[in-house]
Amino acid sequence: MTTKHWKGAAMLAVDAVVHGSAAVERVQLATAKRTFDILESIPVIAPPSALVRVVHDGITKITHTSIRGVARVAAGALGYRVADPAER
Amino acid sequence: MQRALGVAQSILNGVLGDHLERTGNGLALDMELIGANDLPKGSKIVVLVYGLMCTEDVWTMSDGSDYGTLLARDFGYVPLKVRYNSGRPVAENGKELARLLDELVTKSDVAEIALVGFSMGGLLVRSACHFGRANAQPWVDRVKRAFYLGTPHLGSPWERAGRVLTRVLRAVPDPYTRLAADLGDVRSRGIKDLGDPCHPYPLLPSIRHHLVAGFVDERLARAFGDALVPLASGTDGACDHPRALPPANVKILPRVSHLELARHEEVYAHIRAWCEEAS
């Protein structure tokens, strides 16, 4: 394996992390939405459920954005700009 | 080790080659004509083009020979092997192959060209000839014959099944099935091109075209052919419509699977017979 190949493998790993993280985030938010939609339809627990949803979704987004951010920094060190997952 | 890495790189190119190229990834294979350096002027060349996710090793028979070395021994051809990123769109690879052949013919004054395409490689041969003719490149006039081995001229039902499956998965309102659909759609443009029900460019009438298709099991031959390419696709429809091509130009081999078509003694026997009758 040459340096070019190693760099290519690293770029591919970064792509996998960025796009994989975006896909997993979508699944996590969509799965949680189902549960929260049910909980928020029950009047007694609706208000705390809405609060928990905001916290849950916020943590999920921050976590995945951080993962992608670290991957992008690593990509930057290789001189590689990762396309936004939405650009695919 | 080096060989295993080459195989891994070729598989990666087949699956994600368009992405690798788009992102400038160093793992993307550049197209090259192996054996074209120091080609004597006025040579007869045979160009072997492998299929999806293959390496040049796909041609190697058990005794170490391949169709190229056998054609060199029997007819004096200089064998060249094409290495390329099989995940790129077939038409793009065809254009690139036409460009390389044009450069080679201009540089080395090649006297005659024979093209051998295995599986997707046959589609590249068709595309390259089309673009060569469309751009009035002189190399096309030097092509006397083309051999298509297990080439899915009418597409692959497996890729079409993949398209249907991803569409169905995407239609299900569930995040997990959509994730599965997203993963399915990651496959390369080269793979997706194999689902097209017919090749966009006709066979050039100035070239003698020879098709070889195989089938593994007689009862399943029509639907599954050589296990990857159905008979109708491998023969460009000639098995259903014998007048589509001269019957003598189409051979159907029983008990020969897809990969075996690239390195089978019986296949070479037909190639040799065709070359003898045409020379």
Coordinates of C-alpha atoms in Angstrom, one line a residue:
Chain A
M1 CA 0.0 0.0 0.0
T2 CA 1.3 3.4 -1.0
T3 CA 0.7 6.7 0.9
K4 CA -1.9 7.5 -1.6
H5 CA -3.8 4.3 -0.7
W6 CA -3.5 4.9 3.0
K7 CA -4.8 8.5 2.6
G8 CA -7.7 7.1 0.4
A9 CA -8.6 4.6 3.1
A10 CA -8.6 7.3 5.7
M11 CA -10.8 9.5 3.5
L12 CA -13.2 6.6 3.1
A13 CA -13.3 6.0 6.9
V14 CA -14.1 9.7 7.3
D15 CA -16.9 9.4 4.7
A16 CA -18.3 6.4 6.5
V17 CA -18.3 8.2 9.8
V18 CA -19.9 11.4 8.5
H19 CA -22.6 9.7 6.3
G20 CA -23.1 6.8 8.8
S21 CA -23.6 9.3 11.7
A22 CA -26.1 11.3 9.7
A23 CA -28.1 8.1 8.9
V24 CA -28.0 6.8 12.4
E25 CA -29.1 10.3 13.7
R26 CA -32.1 10.2 11.3
V27 CA -33.1 6.7 12.6
Q28 CA -32.7 7.6 16.2
L29 CA -34.8 10.8 15.9
A30 CA -37.5 9.0 13.8
T31 CA -37.7 6.1 16.3
A32 CA -37.9 8.3 19.3
K33 CA -40.5 10.5 17.6
R34 CA -42.9 7.5 17.5
T35 CA -42.5 7.0 21.3
F36 CA -42.8 10.7 22.1
D37 CA -45.8 11.1 19.8
I38 CA -47.6 8.4 21.9
L39 CA -46.5 9.8 25.2
E40 CA -47.5 13.3 24.3
S41 CA -51.0 12.2 23.3
I42 CA -51.6 11.2 27.0
P43 CA -52.7 14.5 28.7
V44 CA -51.2 13.7 32.2
I45 CA -47.7 13.0 31.0
A46 CA -47.7 15.2 27.8
P47 CA -45.9 18.3 29.4
P48 CA -42.9 16.4 30.9
S49 CA -42.7 14.1 27.8
A50 CA -42.4 17.2 25.6
L51 CA -39.6 18.4 27.8
V52 CA -37.8 15.0 27.6
R53 CA -38.2 15.0 23.9
V54 CA -36.5 18.4 23.5
V55 CA -33.6 17.2 25.8
H56 CA -33.4 13.8 24.0
D57 CA -33.4 15.3 20.5
G58 CA -31.0 18.0 21.5
I59 CA -28.5 15.5 23.0
T60 CA -28.8 13.2 19.9
K61 CA -28.1 16.1 17.5
I62 CA -25.2 17.5 19.6
T63 CA -23.7 14.0 19.8
H64 CA -23.9 13.3 16.1
T65 CA -22.9 16.8 15.1
S66 CA -19.8 16.4 17.4
I67 CA -18.9 13.1 15.8
R68 CA -19.1 14.6 12.3
G69 CA -17.2 17.6 13.5
V70 CA -14.3 15.5 14.7
A71 CA -14.4 13.5 11.5
R72 CA -14.3 16.7 9.5
V73 CA -11.3 18.0 11.4
A74 CA -9.5 14.7 10.8
A75 CA -10.5 15.1 7.1
G76 CA -9.2 18.6 7.1
A77 CA -5.8 17.3 8.3
L78 CA -5.7 15.2 5.2
G79 CA -6.7 18.1 3.0
Y80 CA -10.1 16.6 2.3
R81 CA -13.4 18.4 2.4
V82 CA -16.2 15.9 3.2
A83 CA -19.5 16.6 1.3
D84 CA -22.5 17.3 3.5
P85 CA -24.6 14.1 3.7
A86 CA -27.5 16.0 2.1
E87 CA -25.3 16.6 -1.0
R88 CA -25.1 12.9 -1.9
Chain B
M1 CA -0.6 -9.9 0.1
Q2 CA -0.3 -7.5 -2.8
R3 CA -2.7 -9.6 -4.8
A4 CA -5.3 -9.7 -2.0
L5 CA -5.0 -5.9 -1.7
G6 CA -5.5 -5.6 -5.5
V7 CA -8.6 -7.7 -5.3
A8 CA -9.9 -5.7 -2.3
Q9 CA -9.3 -2.4 -4.2
S10 CA -11.1 -3.7 -7.3
I11 CA -14.1 -4.8 -5.3
L12 CA -14.2 -1.5 -3.5
N13 CA -14.0 0.3 -6.9
G14 CA -16.9 -1.8 -8.2
V15 CA -19.1 -1.0 -5.2
L16 CA -18.1 2.6 -4.6
G17 CA -16.0 3.6 -7.6
D18 CA -18.1 6.6 -8.6
H19 CA -17.9 8.0 -5.0
L20 CA -14.1 7.4 -4.9
E21 CA -13.7 9.2 -8.2
R22 CA -16.0 12.1 -7.2
T23 CA -14.1 12.6 -3.9
G24 CA -10.7 12.3 -5.5
N25 CA -9.9 9.3 -3.3
G26 CA -6.5 7.7 -4.0
L27 CA -8.1 4.2 -3.9
A28 CA -9.9 4.9 -7.2
L29 CA -8.3 3.1 -10.1
D30 CA -7.3 5.0 -13.1
M31 CA -7.9 3.4 -16.4
E32 CA -4.7 2.0 -18.0
L33 CA -3.7 -0.3 -20.8
I34 CA -1.3 -2.8 -19.3
G35 CA 1.3 -4.0 -21.7
A36 CA 1.0 -0.9 -24.0
N37 CA 4.4 0.5 -23.2
D38 CA 7.0 -0.1 -25.9
L39 CA 4.4 -1.6 -28.3
P40 CA 6.2 -2.2 -31.7
K41 CA 4.8 -0.1 -34.5
G42 CA 2.3 -2.0 -36.8
S43 CA 1.4 -4.6 -34.1
K44 CA -1.9 -6.5 -34.0
I45 CA -3.3 -6.1 -30.5
V46 CA -5.9 -7.9 -28.5
V47 CA -7.5 -5.8 -25.7
L48 CA -9.0 -7.7 -22.8
V49 CA -11.5 -5.8 -20.6
Y50 CA -12.5 -7.5 -17.4
G51 CA -15.9 -7.1 -15.6
L52 CA -17.4 -5.6 -12.5
M53 CA -15.1 -5.9 -9.4
C54 CA -12.6 -8.0 -11.2
T55 CA -8.8 -7.8 -11.6
E56 CA -6.6 -8.9 -14.5
D57 CA -6.3 -12.3 -12.7
V58 CA -9.9 -13.1 -13.8
W59 CA -8.4 -14.1 -17.1
T60 CA -5.8 -16.6 -15.8
M61 CA -6.4 -20.2 -16.5
S62 CA -5.2 -23.1 -14.4
D63 CA -2.0 -23.5 -16.5
G64 CA -1.2 -19.8 -16.1
S65 CA -2.2 -18.8 -19.7
D66 CA -5.1 -16.6 -20.7
Y67 CA -6.9 -15.7 -23.9
G68 CA -4.4 -12.9 -24.5
T69 CA -1.3 -15.2 -24.4
L70 CA -3.1 -17.9 -26.4
L71 CA -4.0 -15.4 -29.1
A72 CA -0.4 -14.2 -29.1
R73 CA 0.8 -17.8 -29.6
D74 CA -1.8 -18.7 -32.3
F75 CA -2.3 -15.4 -34.2
G76 CA 0.5 -13.1 -33.2
Y77 CA -1.6 -10.6 -31.3
V78 CA 0.1 -8.5 -28.6
P79 CA -2.1 -8.8 -25.5
L80 CA -3.1 -5.7 -23.6
K81 CA -5.2 -5.8 -20.4
V82 CA -7.4 -2.9 -19.4
R83 CA -7.4 -2.0 -15.7
Y84 CA -10.2 0.4 -14.7
N85 CA -12.6 1.6 -12.0
S86 CA -15.7 -0.6 -12.6
G87 CA -17.9 1.5 -10.4
R88 CA -17.9 4.5 -12.8
P89 CA -20.8 4.7 -15.3
V90 CA -20.3 2.3 -18.2
A91 CA -20.5 5.1 -20.7
E92 CA -17.8 7.2 -19.0
N93 CA -15.5 4.2 -18.9
G94 CA -16.3 3.5 -22.6
K95 CA -15.3 7.1 -23.5
E96 CA -12.1 6.7 -21.5
L97 CA -11.2 3.4 -23.2
A98 CA -11.9 5.0 -26.6
R99 CA -9.5 7.9 -25.7
L100 CA -6.8 5.5 -24.6
L101 CA -7.1 3.4 -27.8
D102 CA -7.0 6.5 -29.9
E103 CA -3.8 7.6 -28.2
L104 CA -2.3 4.2 -28.6
V105 CA -3.2 3.8 -32.3
T106 CA -1.9 7.3 -33.0
K107 CA 1.4 6.6 -31.2
S108 CA 2.1 3.0 -32.3
D109 CA 0.3 2.8 -35.6
V110 CA -1.5 -0.4 -34.6
A111 CA -2.4 -2.5 -37.6
E112 CA -5.4 -4.5 -36.2
I113 CA -7.4 -4.6 -33.0
A114 CA -9.4 -7.4 -31.4
L115 CA -11.5 -6.6 -28.4
V116 CA -12.4 -9.1 -25.7
G117 CA -14.9 -8.0 -23.0
F118 CA -15.9 -10.2 -20.1
S119 CA -19.2 -9.3 -18.4
M120 CA -19.4 -5.5 -17.9
G121 CA -16.2 -5.3 -20.0
G122 CA -18.3 -6.2 -23.0
L123 CA -20.5 -3.2 -22.4
L124 CA -17.4 -1.0 -22.2
V125 CA -16.3 -2.4 -25.5
R126 CA -19.7 -1.5 -27.1
S127 CA -19.5 2.0 -25.5
A128 CA -15.9 2.6 -26.6
C129 CA -16.7 1.6 -30.2
H130 CA -19.7 3.9 -30.2
F131 CA -17.8 6.9 -28.9
G132 CA -14.8 6.1 -31.2
R133 CA -17.1 6.1 -34.2
A134 CA -19.0 9.1 -33.1
N135 CA -15.8 11.1 -32.7
A136 CA -14.3 9.7 -36.0
Q137 CA -11.4 8.2 -34.2
P138 CA -9.3 6.1 -36.6
W139 CA -8.8 3.2 -34.2
V140 CA -12.4 2.0 -34.7
D141 CA -11.6 1.1 -38.3
R142 CA -8.7 -1.2 -37.1
V143 CA -11.1 -3.2 -35.0
K144 CA -11.8 -6.4 -36.9
R145 CA -13.7 -8.4 -34.2
A146 CA -15.1 -8.1 -30.8
F147 CA -15.8 -11.0 -28.4
Y148 CA -18.4 -10.6 -25.6
L149 CA -18.2 -13.2 -22.9
G150 CA -21.1 -13.3 -20.5
T151 CA -21.9 -9.7 -21.3
P152 CA -25.3 -8.6 -20.0
H153 CA -26.4 -6.8 -23.3
L154 CA -30.0 -6.7 -22.0
G155 CA -29.1 -5.9 -18.4
S156 CA -29.0 -8.0 -15.3
P157 CA -32.2 -9.1 -13.5
W158 CA -30.2 -9.0 -10.2
E159 CA -29.7 -5.3 -10.4
R160 CA -33.3 -4.8 -11.5
A161 CA -34.4 -6.8 -8.4
G162 CA -32.1 -4.6 -6.3
R163 CA -33.8 -1.5 -7.7
V164 CA -37.3 -2.9 -6.9
L165 CA -36.1 -3.9 -3.4
T166 CA -34.7 -0.5 -2.5
R167 CA -37.9 1.2 -3.9
V168 CA -40.1 -1.1 -1.7
L169 CA -37.9 -0.5 1.4
R170 CA -38.0 3.3 0.9
A171 CA -41.8 3.2 0.5
V172 CA -42.3 1.5 3.9
P173 CA -42.8 4.3 6.5
D174 CA -40.2 2.9 8.9
P175 CA -36.8 4.5 9.7
Y176 CA -35.0 1.1 9.7
T177 CA -36.2 0.0 6.3
R178 CA -35.3 3.5 4.9
L179 CA -31.9 3.1 6.4
A180 CA -31.6 -0.3 4.6
A181 CA -32.8 1.4 1.4
D182 CA -30.1 4.1 1.8
L183 CA -27.5 1.4 2.3
G184 CA -28.7 -0.3 -0.9
D185 CA -28.6 2.9 -2.9
V186 CA -24.9 3.4 -2.0
R187 CA -24.0 0.9 -4.8
S188 CA -22.1 2.5 -7.7
R189 CA -23.3 3.9 -10.9
G190 CA -21.5 1.1 -12.7
I191 CA -23.7 -1.5 -10.9
K192 CA -26.8 0.5 -11.5
D193 CA -26.0 0.7 -15.2
L194 CA -26.3 -3.1 -15.3
G195 CA -30.0 -2.8 -14.7
D196 CA -30.7 -1.0 -17.9
P197 CA -32.9 -3.3 -20.1
C198 CA -30.8 -2.7 -23.2
H199 CA -27.5 -1.2 -24.1
P200 CA -27.9 2.4 -25.4
Y201 CA -25.5 1.9 -28.3
P202 CA -26.0 -0.6 -31.1
L203 CA -23.3 -3.1 -32.2
L204 CA -21.2 -1.4 -35.0
P205 CA -21.8 -3.1 -38.3
S206 CA -18.2 -2.7 -39.4
I207 CA -17.0 -5.2 -36.7
R208 CA -17.6 -8.9 -36.5
H209 CA -19.2 -9.5 -33.2
H210 CA -19.0 -12.8 -31.4
L211 CA -21.0 -13.6 -28.3
V212 CA -20.5 -16.4 -25.8
A213 CA -23.0 -17.1 -23.0
G214 CA -23.1 -20.0 -20.6
F215 CA -25.7 -21.7 -18.4
V216 CA -25.3 -23.7 -15.3
D217 CA -28.5 -25.7 -15.2
E218 CA -30.6 -26.5 -18.2
R219 CA -33.9 -26.1 -16.4
L220 CA -32.9 -22.6 -15.1
A221 CA -31.0 -21.5 -18.2
R222 CA -33.5 -19.0 -19.5
A223 CA -34.0 -17.2 -16.2
F224 CA -30.5 -17.4 -14.6
G225 CA -28.2 -18.4 -17.5
D226 CA -24.6 -18.5 -16.1
A227 CA -26.0 -17.6 -12.6
L228 CA -25.5 -13.9 -13.1
V229 CA -26.5 -13.2 -16.8
P230 CA -29.6 -14.8 -18.3
L231 CA -29.2 -16.4 -21.8
A232 CA -31.3 -13.7 -23.5
S233 CA -29.1 -11.0 -22.1
G234 CA -25.8 -12.8 -22.7
T235 CA -26.7 -13.4 -26.4
D236 CA -28.2 -9.9 -26.9
G237 CA -31.5 -11.4 -27.6
A238 CA -30.2 -13.9 -30.2
C239 CA -31.4 -16.9 -28.3
D240 CA -35.0 -15.7 -28.7
H241 CA -34.6 -14.0 -32.1
P242 CA -32.0 -15.9 -34.1
R243 CA -31.9 -13.3 -36.8
A244 CA -30.6 -10.6 -34.4
L245 CA -27.1 -11.9 -35.0
P246 CA -25.7 -14.6 -37.4
P247 CA -26.2 -17.8 -35.5
A248 CA -22.6 -18.8 -36.1
N249 CA -21.5 -15.8 -34.1
V250 CA -23.3 -16.8 -30.9
K251 CA -22.2 -19.8 -28.8
I252 CA -24.1 -21.0 -25.7
L253 CA -22.0 -23.3 -23.5
P254 CA -23.7 -25.7 -21.1
R255 CA -22.4 -26.1 -17.5
V256 CA -20.2 -23.0 -17.7
S257 CA -20.7 -20.4 -15.0
H258 CA -20.2 -16.7 -15.3
L259 CA -16.6 -16.4 -14.0
E260 CA -15.6 -19.5 -15.9
L261 CA -16.4 -17.7 -19.2
A262 CA -13.3 -15.5 -18.6
R263 CA -10.9 -18.5 -18.5
H264 CA -12.4 -21.5 -20.1
E265 CA -10.7 -23.7 -22.7
E266 CA -13.9 -24.2 -24.6
V267 CA -14.5 -20.5 -24.8
Y268 CA -11.0 -20.1 -26.2
A269 CA -11.6 -22.9 -28.7
H270 CA -14.5 -20.9 -30.1
I271 CA -12.5 -17.6 -30.1
R272 CA -9.7 -19.4 -32.0
A273 CA -12.2 -20.9 -34.5
W274 CA -13.7 -17.5 -35.1
C275 CA -10.3 -15.9 -35.6
E276 CA -9.3 -18.7 -38.1
E277 CA -12.4 -18.3 -40.2
A278 CA -12.1 -14.6 -40.2
S279 CA -8.4 -14.3 -41.0

